[in-house]
Amino acid sequence: MIVITGATGRLGRFVIEGLLKKVPANQVAVAVRNPDKAAEWAARGVQVRKADYSRPETWDGVFSSGDMVLLISSSEVGQRRKQHQTVVDAAKKAGVKLLAYTSILHADTSRMVLAPEHLYTEEAIRASGLPFVFLRHSWYLENYTEAAKRTLEQGVLRGCAKDGRVAPATRQDYADAAVAVLTGTGHEHQVYELASDTGFTLTEYAAELSRQSGKTVTYEDLPPADFAAALMQAGLPKGYADVLANSDEGIARGDLNDTSRTLSRLIGRPTTTLAAALQQG
């Protein structure tokens, strides 16, 4: 079986749909907190198993010996160590064939506040002795394109990334990489740094948004504390605003940029460009 955890999230849905194009539905299972959200897949023959990252007892029997597992990282920042350890322990107990994990780009060197939980999970997976694959993701391109309308209305894109380059890919791109790993061979013990073929600065993003919309959008670089304050003024909680500001600082350092083109080689096609994503979005 190929088992996907956190499958009803936005990335997970792309992964499941990709798998169903390559393998029979009865070879796919999803581990989800709310089975009702997976009812459509159940109707198509996918096995639905109820399991909650925060409740270790729910993972008994979710995996079986020989399963291929994709652990999609929890969305609960600050809780991931304990939550992910629960899944790793269950996978080890079952003796799965492969444990793939969606980590963060350059997890072992990144100074972003999001990185330590991912690195902890990688180390826990290594310590389990299971065959593994680390799918280290850069940012989602949707982080920018889904905010494009609001950015256009404001006429300004604020951040604290300076002239740093970010190389985000779409959820579809990352999902296709996961599908390639789960349905392919020879990926054991690989660490894949996954990013788009071509990165951009936030100034370049603003320029592309201006070009496509015909409206002038400028990038305003702020000190990190000022950027976080602006985000809070816009209604974001302090913790989330601080994470976003820290992430922009990471972009300034190059933490979310990678030029290896590993992602496009893995999926067998170019990654989605910023221009194309804006046109589609």
mmCIF file of C-alpha atoms in Angstrom:
data_model
loop_
_atom_site.group_PDB
_atom_site.id
_atom_site.type_symbol
_atom_site.label_atom_id
_atom_site.label_comp_id
_atom_site.label_asym_id
_atom_site.label_seq_id
_atom_site.Cartn_x
_atom_site.Cartn_y
_atom_site.Cartn_z
ATOM 1 C CA MET A 1 0.000 0.000 0.000
ATOM 2 C CA ILE A 2 0.927 3.632 -0.476
ATOM 3 C CA VAL A 3 -0.230 5.537 2.598
ATOM 4 C CA ILE A 4 -0.458 9.322 2.732
ATOM 5 C CA THR A 5 -0.780 11.141 6.062
ATOM 6 C CA GLY A 6 -2.422 14.555 6.283
ATOM 7 C CA ALA A 7 -3.970 13.742 2.947
ATOM 8 C CA THR A 8 -6.917 16.138 3.101
ATOM 9 C CA GLY A 9 -4.640 19.191 3.178
ATOM 10 C CA ARG A 10 -4.011 21.180 0.038
ATOM 11 C CA LEU A 11 -0.766 19.408 -0.877
ATOM 12 C CA GLY A 12 -2.140 15.994 0.022
ATOM 13 C CA ARG A 13 -5.061 16.329 -2.356
ATOM 14 C CA PHE A 14 -2.701 16.873 -5.291
ATOM 15 C CA VAL A 15 -0.638 13.862 -4.216
ATOM 16 C CA ILE A 16 -3.672 11.561 -4.036
ATOM 17 C CA GLU A 17 -4.988 12.652 -7.416
ATOM 18 C CA GLY A 18 -1.534 12.089 -8.910
ATOM 19 C CA LEU A 19 -1.290 8.618 -7.404
ATOM 20 C CA LEU A 20 -4.712 7.637 -8.701
ATOM 21 C CA LYS A 21 -3.471 8.328 -12.236
ATOM 22 C CA LYS A 22 -0.636 5.825 -11.764
ATOM 23 C CA VAL A 23 -1.809 3.038 -9.437
ATOM 24 C CA PRO A 24 -5.155 1.332 -8.687
ATOM 25 C CA ALA A 25 -7.208 3.026 -5.985
ATOM 26 C CA ASN A 26 -7.138 -0.103 -3.819
ATOM 27 C CA GLN A 27 -3.368 0.324 -3.456
ATOM 28 C CA VAL A 28 -3.751 3.805 -1.939
ATOM 29 C CA ALA A 29 -4.684 4.642 1.648
ATOM 30 C CA VAL A 30 -5.054 7.942 3.470
ATOM 31 C CA ALA A 31 -4.561 8.599 7.169
ATOM 32 C CA VAL A 32 -6.758 11.539 8.106
ATOM 33 C CA ARG A 33 -8.124 13.154 11.239
ATOM 34 C CA ASN A 34 -11.595 13.591 9.752
ATOM 35 C CA PRO A 35 -12.635 10.694 7.474
ATOM 36 C CA ASP A 36 -15.658 12.661 6.261
ATOM 37 C CA LYS A 37 -13.284 14.907 4.321
ATOM 38 C CA ALA A 38 -11.998 11.853 2.454
ATOM 39 C CA ALA A 39 -15.420 10.462 1.543
ATOM 40 C CA GLU A 40 -14.940 11.203 -2.153
ATOM 41 C CA TRP A 41 -11.782 9.111 -2.242
ATOM 42 C CA ALA A 42 -13.420 6.315 -0.275
ATOM 43 C CA ALA A 43 -16.132 6.187 -2.935
ATOM 44 C CA ARG A 44 -13.393 5.740 -5.543
ATOM 45 C CA GLY A 45 -11.832 2.809 -3.700
ATOM 46 C CA VAL A 46 -9.170 4.499 -1.577
ATOM 47 C CA GLN A 47 -8.812 3.111 1.945
ATOM 48 C CA VAL A 48 -9.506 5.744 4.612
ATOM 49 C CA ARG A 49 -7.890 5.307 8.023
ATOM 50 C CA LYS A 50 -8.653 7.638 10.918
ATOM 51 C CA ALA A 51 -5.514 8.929 12.611
ATOM 52 C CA ASP A 52 -4.672 12.166 14.408
ATOM 53 C CA TYR A 53 -1.121 13.530 14.661
ATOM 54 C CA SER A 54 -1.884 14.623 18.238
ATOM 55 C CA ARG A 55 -3.286 11.256 19.402
ATOM 56 C CA PRO A 56 -0.641 8.490 19.306
ATOM 57 C CA GLU A 57 -3.173 5.768 20.092
ATOM 58 C CA THR A 58 -4.955 6.398 16.787
ATOM 59 C CA TRP A 59 -1.925 5.223 14.794
ATOM 60 C CA ASP A 60 -2.108 1.578 15.881
ATOM 61 C CA GLY A 61 -2.621 -0.505 12.749
ATOM 62 C CA VAL A 62 -2.521 2.436 10.321
ATOM 63 C CA PHE A 63 0.649 1.101 8.650
ATOM 64 C CA SER A 64 1.624 -2.428 7.642
ATOM 65 C CA SER A 65 4.925 -4.062 6.821
ATOM 66 C CA GLY A 66 6.002 -3.143 3.301
ATOM 67 C CA ASP A 67 3.905 0.038 3.034
ATOM 68 C CA MET A 68 5.255 3.117 1.256
ATOM 69 C CA VAL A 69 4.436 6.116 3.441
ATOM 70 C CA LEU A 70 4.413 9.851 2.798
ATOM 71 C CA LEU A 71 4.451 11.887 6.001
ATOM 72 C CA ILE A 72 3.138 15.325 5.069
ATOM 73 C CA SER A 73 4.330 17.721 7.736
ATOM 74 C CA SER A 74 1.799 18.964 10.239
ATOM 75 C CA SER A 75 0.496 22.510 9.856
ATOM 76 C CA GLU A 76 0.737 23.112 13.600
ATOM 77 C CA VAL A 77 4.018 24.970 14.018
ATOM 78 C CA GLY A 78 5.407 24.344 17.491
ATOM 79 C CA GLN A 79 3.711 20.936 17.782
ATOM 80 C CA ARG A 80 5.480 19.159 14.948
ATOM 81 C CA ARG A 81 8.215 17.388 16.899
ATOM 82 C CA LYS A 82 5.799 15.393 19.038
ATOM 83 C CA GLN A 83 3.285 14.910 16.217
ATOM 84 C CA HIS A 84 5.821 13.710 13.670
ATOM 85 C CA GLN A 85 7.544 11.458 16.206
ATOM 86 C CA THR A 86 4.210 9.701 16.681
ATOM 87 C CA VAL A 87 4.044 8.865 12.974
ATOM 88 C CA VAL A 88 7.696 7.813 12.812
ATOM 89 C CA ASP A 89 7.222 5.481 15.778
ATOM 90 C CA ALA A 90 4.158 3.908 14.162
ATOM 91 C CA ALA A 91 6.004 3.465 10.858
ATOM 92 C CA LYS A 92 8.969 1.854 12.610
ATOM 93 C CA LYS A 93 6.739 -0.507 14.584
ATOM 94 C CA ALA A 94 5.024 -1.616 11.372
ATOM 95 C CA GLY A 95 8.260 -1.981 9.411
ATOM 96 C CA VAL A 96 7.286 0.141 6.421
ATOM 97 C CA LYS A 97 9.274 -0.173 3.205
ATOM 98 C CA LEU A 98 9.856 3.565 2.756
ATOM 99 C CA LEU A 99 9.109 6.700 4.772
ATOM 100 C CA ALA A 100 9.105 9.909 2.732
ATOM 101 C CA TYR A 101 8.824 13.261 4.499
ATOM 102 C CA THR A 102 8.003 16.768 3.287
ATOM 103 C CA SER A 103 10.740 18.842 4.909
ATOM 104 C CA ILE A 104 12.039 22.374 4.306
ATOM 105 C CA LEU A 105 14.725 23.431 1.831
ATOM 106 C CA HIS A 106 18.256 23.112 3.238
ATOM 107 C CA ALA A 107 16.861 21.948 6.582
ATOM 108 C CA ASP A 108 20.314 21.205 7.935
ATOM 109 C CA THR A 109 21.710 24.692 7.280
ATOM 110 C CA SER A 110 18.647 26.973 7.230
ATOM 111 C CA ARG A 111 18.410 29.511 10.036
ATOM 112 C CA MET A 112 14.676 30.029 9.585
ATOM 113 C CA VAL A 113 12.594 29.457 12.711
ATOM 114 C CA LEU A 114 10.598 26.853 10.788
ATOM 115 C CA ALA A 115 13.651 24.693 10.134
ATOM 116 C CA PRO A 116 14.437 23.074 13.540
ATOM 117 C CA GLU A 117 11.184 21.090 13.716
ATOM 118 C CA HIS A 118 11.813 19.736 10.230
ATOM 119 C CA LEU A 119 15.422 18.862 11.043
ATOM 120 C CA TYR A 120 14.288 17.127 14.234
ATOM 121 C CA THR A 121 11.877 15.027 12.179
ATOM 122 C CA GLU A 122 14.584 14.127 9.664
ATOM 123 C CA GLU A 123 16.857 13.030 12.496
ATOM 124 C CA ALA A 124 14.055 10.977 14.065
ATOM 125 C CA ILE A 125 13.452 9.240 10.748
ATOM 126 C CA ARG A 126 17.161 8.501 10.325
ATOM 127 C CA ALA A 127 17.289 7.138 13.876
ATOM 128 C CA SER A 128 14.369 4.801 13.127
ATOM 129 C CA GLY A 129 16.521 2.853 10.697
ATOM 130 C CA LEU A 130 13.783 2.910 8.060
ATOM 131 C CA PRO A 131 14.573 3.574 4.394
ATOM 132 C CA PHE A 132 13.705 7.236 3.867
ATOM 133 C CA VAL A 133 13.414 10.067 1.372
ATOM 134 C CA PHE A 134 13.460 13.703 2.397
ATOM 135 C CA LEU A 135 11.515 15.996 0.058
ATOM 136 C CA ARG A 136 12.835 19.378 1.130
ATOM 137 C CA HIS A 137 10.475 22.060 -0.147
ATOM 138 C CA SER A 138 11.120 25.710 -0.813
ATOM 139 C CA TRP A 139 8.154 28.101 -0.433
ATOM 140 C CA TYR A 140 4.841 27.508 -2.167
ATOM 141 C CA LEU A 141 4.422 29.742 -5.205
ATOM 142 C CA GLU A 142 0.795 30.113 -4.112
ATOM 143 C CA ASN A 143 2.038 32.087 -1.096
ATOM 144 C CA TYR A 144 2.516 34.907 -3.588
ATOM 145 C CA THR A 145 -0.051 34.309 -6.315
ATOM 146 C CA GLU A 146 -2.971 33.874 -3.924
ATOM 147 C CA ALA A 147 -2.161 37.258 -2.401
ATOM 148 C CA ALA A 148 -1.754 38.951 -5.782
ATOM 149 C CA LYS A 149 -5.222 40.513 -5.808
ATOM 150 C CA ARG A 150 -4.689 42.157 -2.437
ATOM 151 C CA THR A 151 -1.206 43.292 -3.461
ATOM 152 C CA LEU A 152 -2.644 44.894 -6.595
ATOM 153 C CA GLU A 153 -5.279 46.711 -4.571
ATOM 154 C CA GLN A 154 -2.604 48.115 -2.272
ATOM 155 C CA GLY A 155 -0.156 48.894 -5.079
ATOM 156 C CA VAL A 156 2.735 47.871 -2.840
ATOM 157 C CA LEU A 157 4.346 44.621 -1.787
ATOM 158 C CA ARG A 158 5.964 44.858 1.623
ATOM 159 C CA GLY A 159 8.591 42.533 3.002
ATOM 160 C CA CYS A 160 12.046 42.329 4.522
ATOM 161 C CA ALA A 161 13.736 39.999 2.026
ATOM 162 C CA LYS A 162 16.040 42.688 0.598
ATOM 163 C CA ASP A 163 17.411 41.462 -2.759
ATOM 164 C CA GLY A 164 17.357 37.802 -1.767
ATOM 165 C CA ARG A 165 16.115 35.264 -4.262
ATOM 166 C CA VAL A 166 13.338 32.817 -3.467
ATOM 167 C CA ALA A 167 12.628 29.761 -5.642
ATOM 168 C CA PRO A 168 9.066 28.660 -4.822
ATOM 169 C CA ALA A 169 7.242 25.916 -6.697
ATOM 170 C CA THR A 170 3.540 25.129 -6.866
ATOM 171 C CA ARG A 171 1.823 22.502 -4.763
ATOM 172 C CA GLN A 172 1.262 20.569 -7.982
ATOM 173 C CA ASP A 173 5.012 20.568 -8.671
ATOM 174 C CA TYR A 174 5.814 19.283 -5.179
ATOM 175 C CA ALA A 175 2.996 16.729 -5.334
ATOM 176 C CA ASP A 176 4.304 15.385 -8.633
ATOM 177 C CA ALA A 177 7.701 14.898 -6.991
ATOM 178 C CA ALA A 178 6.126 12.908 -4.166
ATOM 179 C CA VAL A 179 4.227 10.756 -6.658
ATOM 180 C CA ALA A 180 7.430 10.114 -8.620
ATOM 181 C CA VAL A 181 9.158 8.918 -5.456
ATOM 182 C CA LEU A 182 6.273 6.771 -4.214
ATOM 183 C CA THR A 183 5.751 5.047 -7.562
ATOM 184 C CA GLY A 184 9.387 4.872 -8.651
ATOM 185 C CA THR A 185 12.514 3.036 -7.558
ATOM 186 C CA GLY A 186 15.996 3.921 -6.366
ATOM 187 C CA HIS A 187 14.997 6.809 -4.106
ATOM 188 C CA GLU A 188 15.940 5.236 -0.782
ATOM 189 C CA HIS A 189 18.120 7.400 1.490
ATOM 190 C CA GLN A 190 17.962 10.360 -0.878
ATOM 191 C CA VAL A 191 17.698 13.986 0.235
ATOM 192 C CA TYR A 192 16.062 16.066 -2.494
ATOM 193 C CA GLU A 193 16.368 19.861 -2.382
ATOM 194 C CA LEU A 194 13.213 20.892 -4.249
ATOM 195 C CA ALA A 195 12.763 24.368 -5.691
ATOM 196 C CA SER A 196 11.702 26.018 -8.918
ATOM 197 C CA ASP A 197 14.018 26.186 -11.903
ATOM 198 C CA THR A 198 14.209 29.971 -11.694
ATOM 199 C CA GLY A 199 13.988 32.061 -8.552
ATOM 200 C CA PHE A 200 13.108 35.716 -8.234
ATOM 201 C CA THR A 201 13.492 38.651 -5.888
ATOM 202 C CA LEU A 202 10.429 40.341 -4.469
ATOM 203 C CA THR A 203 11.269 43.365 -6.616
ATOM 204 C CA GLU A 204 11.105 41.099 -9.657
ATOM 205 C CA TYR A 205 7.837 39.621 -8.433
ATOM 206 C CA ALA A 206 6.332 43.107 -8.119
ATOM 207 C CA ALA A 207 7.559 43.923 -11.628
ATOM 208 C CA GLU A 208 5.953 40.805 -13.109
ATOM 209 C CA LEU A 209 2.704 41.536 -11.311
ATOM 210 C CA SER A 210 2.810 45.076 -12.715
ATOM 211 C CA ARG A 211 3.525 43.792 -16.227
ATOM 212 C CA GLN A 212 0.621 41.381 -16.245
ATOM 213 C CA SER A 213 -1.920 43.646 -14.586
ATOM 214 C CA GLY A 214 -0.998 46.949 -16.172
ATOM 215 C CA LYS A 215 -1.000 48.454 -12.669
ATOM 216 C CA THR A 216 2.107 49.711 -10.933
ATOM 217 C CA VAL A 217 3.203 47.610 -7.974
ATOM 218 C CA THR A 218 6.368 48.431 -6.080
ATOM 219 C CA TYR A 219 8.315 46.469 -3.521
ATOM 220 C CA GLU A 220 8.922 48.209 -0.207
ATOM 221 C CA ASP A 221 11.664 46.643 1.890
ATOM 222 C CA LEU A 222 11.222 47.186 5.622
ATOM 223 C CA PRO A 223 13.203 46.303 8.742
ATOM 224 C CA PRO A 224 11.950 42.899 10.003
ATOM 225 C CA ALA A 225 10.251 44.364 13.084
ATOM 226 C CA ASP A 226 8.430 46.939 10.957
ATOM 227 C CA PHE A 227 7.298 44.272 8.494
ATOM 228 C CA ALA A 228 5.949 42.119 11.328
ATOM 229 C CA ALA A 229 4.154 45.168 12.754
ATOM 230 C CA ALA A 230 2.594 45.888 9.354
ATOM 231 C CA LEU A 231 1.346 42.308 9.141
ATOM 232 C CA MET A 232 -0.189 42.549 12.600
ATOM 233 C CA GLN A 233 -1.828 45.832 11.663
ATOM 234 C CA ALA A 234 -3.352 43.968 8.715
ATOM 235 C CA GLY A 235 -4.878 41.501 11.151
ATOM 236 C CA LEU A 236 -2.380 38.643 11.434
ATOM 237 C CA PRO A 237 -1.610 37.189 14.880
ATOM 238 C CA LYS A 238 1.779 38.159 16.280
ATOM 239 C CA GLY A 239 3.178 34.627 16.139
ATOM 240 C CA TYR A 240 2.286 34.210 12.471
ATOM 241 C CA ALA A 241 3.546 37.695 11.597
ATOM 242 C CA ASP A 242 6.866 36.960 13.287
ATOM 243 C CA VAL A 243 7.234 33.706 11.338
ATOM 244 C CA LEU A 244 6.589 35.483 8.033
ATOM 245 C CA ALA A 245 9.077 38.213 8.843
ATOM 246 C CA ASN A 246 11.652 35.620 9.842
ATOM 247 C CA SER A 247 10.985 33.758 6.600
ATOM 248 C CA ASP A 248 11.687 36.904 4.582
ATOM 249 C CA GLU A 249 14.943 37.247 6.507
ATOM 250 C CA GLY A 250 15.663 33.694 5.409
ATOM 251 C CA ILE A 251 15.013 34.665 1.805
ATOM 252 C CA ALA A 252 17.493 37.521 2.195
ATOM 253 C CA ARG A 253 20.104 34.956 3.281
ATOM 254 C CA GLY A 254 19.242 32.529 0.459
ATOM 255 C CA ASP A 255 17.616 29.911 2.678
ATOM 256 C CA LEU A 256 14.734 29.388 0.221
ATOM 257 C CA ASN A 257 16.734 29.463 -3.009
ATOM 258 C CA ASP A 258 18.283 26.521 -4.817
ATOM 259 C CA THR A 259 19.684 26.283 -8.345
ATOM 260 C CA SER A 260 20.134 22.520 -8.663
ATOM 261 C CA ARG A 261 16.941 21.977 -10.666
ATOM 262 C CA THR A 262 16.419 18.745 -8.747
ATOM 263 C CA LEU A 263 12.653 19.226 -8.744
ATOM 264 C CA SER A 264 12.288 19.507 -12.515
ATOM 265 C CA ARG A 265 14.523 16.465 -13.037
ATOM 266 C CA LEU A 266 12.450 14.461 -10.567
ATOM 267 C CA ILE A 267 9.108 15.343 -12.166
ATOM 268 C CA GLY A 268 10.379 15.171 -15.747
ATOM 269 C CA ARG A 269 9.253 18.644 -16.769
ATOM 270 C CA PRO A 270 10.068 22.291 -16.074
ATOM 271 C CA THR A 271 8.640 23.711 -12.877
ATOM 272 C CA THR A 272 5.773 26.191 -13.084
ATOM 273 C CA THR A 273 7.037 29.714 -13.721
ATOM 274 C CA LEU A 274 5.955 32.791 -11.797
ATOM 275 C CA ALA A 275 4.519 34.285 -14.989
ATOM 276 C CA ALA A 276 2.447 31.184 -15.723
ATOM 277 C CA ALA A 277 1.212 30.904 -12.135
ATOM 278 C CA LEU A 278 0.042 34.520 -12.119
ATOM 279 C CA GLN A 279 -1.748 34.014 -15.429
ATOM 280 C CA GLN A 280 -3.503 30.913 -14.102
ATOM 281 C CA GLY A 281 -4.290 32.419 -10.693
#
